[in-house]
Amino acid sequence: MARQLYELCGSDPARIFSPFCWRSRFALAHKGLDFESIPWRFTETERLAFAKHDKVPVLVDGGRVVPDSFAIARHLDEAYPELPTLMPGGAPAYRFIQSWTGTVFHAALIRLIVSDVPPLLDEKARSYFIASREKRFGMKLAEVTRDREARLPEFRAMLTPLRDAVAAQPFLGGEAPDYADHVVMGAFMWARGASPLRLLAEDDPVWSWRERMLDAYGGLARATPSAEA
């Protein structure tokens, strides 16, 4: 059975913008494993019934069905120990970067880019996305992202821990990327695929790190459709 990765996309199946799907894309590339991308869209939960899950990514790897990006990374390290390790030192060391990215970085980022997502979706997915996100925020999506350019300095300041790390070394993983880089870069790929907003200044060490990640793994990230201006 071919290795398959179910991934969130918009109306264009080549535009993969889920940060969690990108974590798994990077993880598979890190291992040097080929896979078939299976496009999945909001509202298609019945297509994931085989995985007993309602969200992507879902990896089908031979006889194994693995939902959840962190579980996928752990599976890849366990199933392919002879290939480059995703999480040197083991999975527990990566729980902090997962938590910081999910609770701090994603929470700030969505308030800058959420109104850019609906035009990327087909009609059914667009209606679902707008209704569910406006319920979550208690306001129109345009209100969520209002004056976002004025909020960029605060957003950039929030990235100080990341900035300090990548100013001292090329990647969070050291001289080469590892799963920590995949987790954080997944968020930037979410923004890159969905929004024209310029999040970083070019003299920022985080910009330079992001450029290195765009070129990593044969330019996997740079080759995908981008909404950046």
mmCIF file of C-alpha atoms in Angstrom:
data_model
loop_
_atom_site.group_PDB
_atom_site.id
_atom_site.type_symbol
_atom_site.label_atom_id
_atom_site.label_comp_id
_atom_site.label_asym_id
_atom_site.label_seq_id
_atom_site.Cartn_x
_atom_site.Cartn_y
_atom_site.Cartn_z
ATOM 1 C CA MET A 1 0.000 0.000 0.000
ATOM 2 C CA ALA A 2 1.344 3.435 -0.923
ATOM 3 C CA ARG A 3 2.060 5.833 1.923
ATOM 4 C CA GLN A 4 -0.678 8.493 2.038
ATOM 5 C CA LEU A 5 -1.058 11.746 3.956
ATOM 6 C CA TYR A 6 -4.515 13.281 4.252
ATOM 7 C CA GLU A 7 -4.030 17.053 4.264
ATOM 8 C CA LEU A 8 -6.200 20.157 4.565
ATOM 9 C CA CYS A 9 -6.354 22.254 1.423
ATOM 10 C CA GLY A 10 -8.493 24.969 -0.095
ATOM 11 C CA SER A 11 -10.234 24.885 -3.443
ATOM 12 C CA ASP A 12 -6.722 24.482 -4.927
ATOM 13 C CA PRO A 13 -5.496 21.034 -3.788
ATOM 14 C CA ALA A 14 -1.884 22.183 -4.075
ATOM 15 C CA ARG A 15 -2.376 24.905 -1.435
ATOM 16 C CA ILE A 16 -1.762 23.079 1.843
ATOM 17 C CA PHE A 17 -2.169 25.586 4.652
ATOM 18 C CA SER A 18 -2.776 23.611 7.836
ATOM 19 C CA PRO A 19 0.141 24.110 10.253
ATOM 20 C CA PHE A 20 -0.342 20.564 11.542
ATOM 21 C CA CYS A 21 -0.253 19.044 8.056
ATOM 22 C CA TRP A 22 2.942 20.937 7.376
ATOM 23 C CA ARG A 23 4.507 19.427 10.480
ATOM 24 C CA SER A 24 3.882 15.993 8.993
ATOM 25 C CA ARG A 25 5.018 17.036 5.519
ATOM 26 C CA PHE A 26 8.317 18.223 6.954
ATOM 27 C CA ALA A 27 8.632 15.080 9.088
ATOM 28 C CA LEU A 28 8.217 12.797 6.082
ATOM 29 C CA ALA A 29 10.713 14.873 4.080
ATOM 30 C CA HIS A 30 13.170 14.746 6.988
ATOM 31 C CA LYS A 31 12.964 10.964 6.877
ATOM 32 C CA GLY A 32 13.277 10.935 3.097
ATOM 33 C CA LEU A 33 9.955 9.093 2.763
ATOM 34 C CA ASP A 34 7.758 9.517 -0.294
ATOM 35 C CA PHE A 35 4.017 9.931 0.162
ATOM 36 C CA GLU A 36 0.869 10.651 -1.789
ATOM 37 C CA SER A 37 -0.971 13.788 -0.691
ATOM 38 C CA ILE A 38 -4.713 13.173 -0.314
ATOM 39 C CA PRO A 39 -6.573 16.527 -0.401
ATOM 40 C CA TRP A 40 -9.131 16.971 2.370
ATOM 41 C CA ARG A 41 -11.426 19.926 2.981
ATOM 42 C CA PHE A 42 -13.422 21.321 5.881
ATOM 43 C CA THR A 43 -16.776 19.510 6.287
ATOM 44 C CA GLU A 44 -15.433 16.196 4.865
ATOM 45 C CA THR A 45 -15.243 14.478 8.249
ATOM 46 C CA GLU A 46 -16.898 11.320 6.905
ATOM 47 C CA ARG A 47 -13.842 10.692 4.732
ATOM 48 C CA LEU A 48 -11.773 10.223 7.904
ATOM 49 C CA ALA A 49 -14.095 7.670 9.480
ATOM 50 C CA PHE A 50 -11.570 4.913 8.716
ATOM 51 C CA ALA A 51 -9.136 6.687 11.061
ATOM 52 C CA LYS A 52 -11.724 7.165 13.835
ATOM 53 C CA HIS A 53 -10.753 10.822 13.747
ATOM 54 C CA ASP A 54 -12.281 14.039 12.428
ATOM 55 C CA LYS A 55 -9.212 16.154 11.658
ATOM 56 C CA VAL A 56 -6.104 16.014 9.500
ATOM 57 C CA PRO A 57 -3.326 15.134 9.162
ATOM 58 C CA VAL A 58 -3.880 11.401 8.976
ATOM 59 C CA LEU A 59 -1.040 9.191 7.776
ATOM 60 C CA VAL A 60 -1.667 5.809 6.179
ATOM 61 C CA ASP A 61 1.633 3.942 6.285
ATOM 62 C CA GLY A 62 1.276 0.399 5.090
ATOM 63 C CA GLY A 63 -1.089 -1.251 7.541
ATOM 64 C CA ARG A 64 -0.882 1.608 10.070
ATOM 65 C CA VAL A 65 -3.349 4.501 10.245
ATOM 66 C CA VAL A 66 -1.947 7.340 12.347
ATOM 67 C CA PRO A 67 -3.931 10.528 13.069
ATOM 68 C CA ASP A 68 -2.435 13.659 14.728
ATOM 69 C CA SER A 69 0.823 15.318 13.730
ATOM 70 C CA PHE A 70 2.705 14.531 16.952
ATOM 71 C CA ALA A 71 1.646 10.900 16.832
ATOM 72 C CA ILE A 72 2.778 10.791 13.198
ATOM 73 C CA ALA A 73 6.220 12.094 14.129
ATOM 74 C CA ARG A 74 6.548 9.541 16.918
ATOM 75 C CA HIS A 75 5.423 6.764 14.567
ATOM 76 C CA LEU A 76 8.001 7.760 11.952
ATOM 77 C CA ASP A 77 10.853 7.704 14.466
ATOM 78 C CA GLU A 78 9.710 4.337 15.839
ATOM 79 C CA ALA A 79 8.981 2.724 12.456
ATOM 80 C CA TYR A 80 12.093 4.017 10.679
ATOM 81 C CA PRO A 81 14.872 4.251 13.292
ATOM 82 C CA GLU A 82 17.526 3.806 10.613
ATOM 83 C CA LEU A 83 16.494 7.107 8.967
ATOM 84 C CA PRO A 84 17.392 10.601 10.290
ATOM 85 C CA THR A 85 15.836 11.135 13.705
ATOM 86 C CA LEU A 86 13.051 13.688 14.061
ATOM 87 C CA MET A 87 13.228 14.025 17.835
ATOM 88 C CA PRO A 88 16.723 13.425 19.195
ATOM 89 C CA GLY A 89 16.421 12.657 22.877
ATOM 90 C CA GLY A 90 12.849 11.458 22.509
ATOM 91 C CA ALA A 91 9.382 12.956 22.231
ATOM 92 C CA PRO A 92 9.097 14.454 25.763
ATOM 93 C CA ALA A 93 11.733 17.084 24.949
ATOM 94 C CA TYR A 94 9.487 18.470 22.196
ATOM 95 C CA ARG A 95 6.316 18.951 24.219
ATOM 96 C CA PHE A 96 7.297 22.490 25.258
ATOM 97 C CA ILE A 97 7.784 23.757 21.699
ATOM 98 C CA GLN A 98 4.477 22.124 20.755
ATOM 99 C CA SER A 99 2.698 23.855 23.645
ATOM 100 C CA TRP A 100 4.288 27.277 23.034
ATOM 101 C CA THR A 101 3.495 27.122 19.336
ATOM 102 C CA GLY A 102 -0.090 26.042 19.898
ATOM 103 C CA THR A 103 -1.042 28.277 22.811
ATOM 104 C CA VAL A 104 1.039 31.399 22.115
ATOM 105 C CA PHE A 105 2.123 31.521 18.473
ATOM 106 C CA HIS A 106 -1.032 30.127 16.851
ATOM 107 C CA ALA A 107 -3.263 32.206 19.117
ATOM 108 C CA ALA A 108 -1.540 35.416 18.033
ATOM 109 C CA LEU A 109 -1.215 34.426 14.385
ATOM 110 C CA ILE A 110 -4.865 33.557 13.799
ATOM 111 C CA ARG A 111 -5.886 37.058 14.861
ATOM 112 C CA LEU A 112 -3.709 38.444 12.073
ATOM 113 C CA ILE A 113 -4.668 36.147 9.195
ATOM 114 C CA VAL A 114 -8.068 34.496 9.798
ATOM 115 C CA SER A 115 -9.971 36.827 7.453
ATOM 116 C CA ASP A 116 -7.674 35.835 4.570
ATOM 117 C CA VAL A 117 -8.710 32.178 4.651
ATOM 118 C CA PRO A 118 -12.326 32.201 3.283
ATOM 119 C CA PRO A 119 -11.432 33.239 -0.296
ATOM 120 C CA LEU A 120 -9.224 30.136 -0.549
ATOM 121 C CA LEU A 121 -12.120 27.760 0.163
ATOM 122 C CA ASP A 122 -14.940 26.322 -1.916
ATOM 123 C CA GLU A 123 -18.463 27.493 -1.142
ATOM 124 C CA LYS A 124 -19.384 24.762 1.349
ATOM 125 C CA ALA A 125 -16.119 24.946 3.251
ATOM 126 C CA ARG A 126 -16.212 28.756 3.194
ATOM 127 C CA SER A 127 -19.643 28.875 4.824
ATOM 128 C CA TYR A 128 -18.536 26.420 7.509
ATOM 129 C CA PHE A 129 -15.293 28.253 8.203
ATOM 130 C CA ILE A 130 -16.861 31.688 8.504
ATOM 131 C CA ALA A 131 -19.706 30.517 10.731
ATOM 132 C CA SER A 132 -17.493 28.456 13.043
ATOM 133 C CA ARG A 133 -14.740 31.067 13.410
ATOM 134 C CA GLU A 134 -17.114 33.980 13.901
ATOM 135 C CA LYS A 135 -18.825 31.963 16.642
ATOM 136 C CA ARG A 136 -15.435 31.281 18.224
ATOM 137 C CA PHE A 137 -14.360 34.932 18.198
ATOM 138 C CA GLY A 138 -17.789 36.458 18.768
ATOM 139 C CA MET A 139 -17.317 38.899 15.898
ATOM 140 C CA LYS A 140 -16.926 39.176 12.128
ATOM 141 C CA LEU A 141 -13.601 37.932 10.796
ATOM 142 C CA ALA A 142 -12.804 41.377 9.402
ATOM 143 C CA GLU A 143 -13.119 42.713 12.942
ATOM 144 C CA VAL A 144 -10.720 40.065 14.240
ATOM 145 C CA THR A 145 -7.966 41.228 11.869
ATOM 146 C CA ARG A 146 -8.774 44.959 11.922
ATOM 147 C CA ASP A 147 -5.676 47.169 12.323
ATOM 148 C CA ARG A 148 -3.444 44.122 12.063
ATOM 149 C CA GLU A 149 -0.489 46.071 10.661
ATOM 150 C CA ALA A 150 -0.514 48.196 13.818
ATOM 151 C CA ARG A 151 -0.354 45.005 15.889
ATOM 152 C CA LEU A 152 2.674 43.576 14.099
ATOM 153 C CA PRO A 153 5.260 45.031 16.544
ATOM 154 C CA GLU A 154 3.559 43.214 19.423
ATOM 155 C CA PHE A 155 3.452 40.002 17.378
ATOM 156 C CA ARG A 156 7.126 40.285 16.479
ATOM 157 C CA ALA A 157 8.066 40.915 20.111
ATOM 158 C CA MET A 158 6.257 37.703 21.042
ATOM 159 C CA LEU A 159 8.739 35.830 18.833
ATOM 160 C CA THR A 160 11.727 36.846 21.007
ATOM 161 C CA PRO A 161 12.408 33.317 22.344
ATOM 162 C CA LEU A 162 12.470 31.978 18.786
ATOM 163 C CA ARG A 163 14.583 34.934 17.641
ATOM 164 C CA ASP A 164 17.170 34.389 20.350
ATOM 165 C CA ALA A 165 17.478 30.716 19.462
ATOM 166 C CA VAL A 166 17.921 31.099 15.712
ATOM 167 C CA ALA A 167 20.258 34.067 16.099
ATOM 168 C CA ALA A 168 22.652 31.696 17.877
ATOM 169 C CA GLN A 169 22.376 28.696 15.538
ATOM 170 C CA PRO A 170 20.967 27.982 12.063
ATOM 171 C CA PHE A 171 17.986 25.918 13.244
ATOM 172 C CA LEU A 172 16.149 25.108 16.453
ATOM 173 C CA GLY A 173 17.610 21.627 16.020
ATOM 174 C CA GLY A 174 21.147 23.033 15.789
ATOM 175 C CA GLU A 175 23.081 22.791 12.540
ATOM 176 C CA ALA A 176 20.154 21.042 10.826
ATOM 177 C CA PRO A 177 16.386 21.182 11.325
ATOM 178 C CA ASP A 178 14.498 18.713 13.467
ATOM 179 C CA TYR A 179 10.904 18.374 14.648
ATOM 180 C CA ALA A 180 11.068 21.611 16.664
ATOM 181 C CA ASP A 181 11.708 23.496 13.414
ATOM 182 C CA HIS A 182 8.856 21.623 11.737
ATOM 183 C CA VAL A 183 6.405 22.625 14.464
ATOM 184 C CA VAL A 184 7.197 26.346 14.320
ATOM 185 C CA MET A 185 7.629 26.485 10.550
ATOM 186 C CA GLY A 186 4.254 24.797 10.158
ATOM 187 C CA ALA A 187 2.682 27.937 11.612
ATOM 188 C CA PHE A 188 4.587 30.150 9.183
ATOM 189 C CA MET A 189 3.452 27.935 6.306
ATOM 190 C CA TRP A 190 -0.145 28.398 7.449
ATOM 191 C CA ALA A 191 0.342 32.146 7.124
ATOM 192 C CA ARG A 192 2.350 31.913 3.903
ATOM 193 C CA GLY A 193 -0.309 29.803 2.215
ATOM 194 C CA ALA A 194 -3.244 31.928 3.304
ATOM 195 C CA SER A 195 -2.274 35.550 3.846
ATOM 196 C CA PRO A 196 -0.421 38.343 2.037
ATOM 197 C CA LEU A 197 0.431 39.996 5.375
ATOM 198 C CA ARG A 198 4.181 40.453 5.786
ATOM 199 C CA LEU A 199 4.810 39.099 9.266
ATOM 200 C CA LEU A 200 8.576 39.627 9.538
ATOM 201 C CA ALA A 201 11.154 42.280 8.711
ATOM 202 C CA GLU A 202 13.987 41.106 6.473
ATOM 203 C CA ASP A 203 16.649 42.018 9.055
ATOM 204 C CA ASP A 204 15.031 39.733 11.642
ATOM 205 C CA PRO A 205 16.947 36.516 12.443
ATOM 206 C CA VAL A 206 13.564 34.762 12.313
ATOM 207 C CA TRP A 207 13.227 35.874 8.674
ATOM 208 C CA SER A 208 16.627 34.321 7.881
ATOM 209 C CA TRP A 209 15.675 31.102 9.667
ATOM 210 C CA ARG A 210 12.381 30.994 7.779
ATOM 211 C CA GLU A 211 14.277 31.394 4.491
ATOM 212 C CA ARG A 212 16.466 28.439 5.424
ATOM 213 C CA MET A 213 13.381 26.382 6.210
ATOM 214 C CA LEU A 214 11.784 27.335 2.892
ATOM 215 C CA ASP A 215 14.860 25.950 1.150
ATOM 216 C CA ALA A 216 15.208 22.849 3.349
ATOM 217 C CA TYR A 217 14.391 19.393 2.007
ATOM 218 C CA GLY A 218 14.961 20.397 -1.584
ATOM 219 C CA GLY A 219 12.799 23.510 -1.352
ATOM 220 C CA LEU A 220 9.659 21.573 -0.398
ATOM 221 C CA ALA A 221 8.046 24.569 1.324
ATOM 222 C CA ARG A 222 9.119 27.209 -1.167
ATOM 223 C CA ALA A 223 7.655 25.234 -4.083
ATOM 224 C CA THR A 224 4.071 25.303 -2.782
ATOM 225 C CA PRO A 225 1.534 28.054 -3.638
ATOM 226 C CA SER A 226 1.940 31.186 -1.552
ATOM 227 C CA ALA A 227 -0.332 34.135 -0.817
ATOM 228 C CA GLU A 228 2.569 36.391 0.198
ATOM 229 C CA ALA A 229 2.714 39.765 -1.510
#
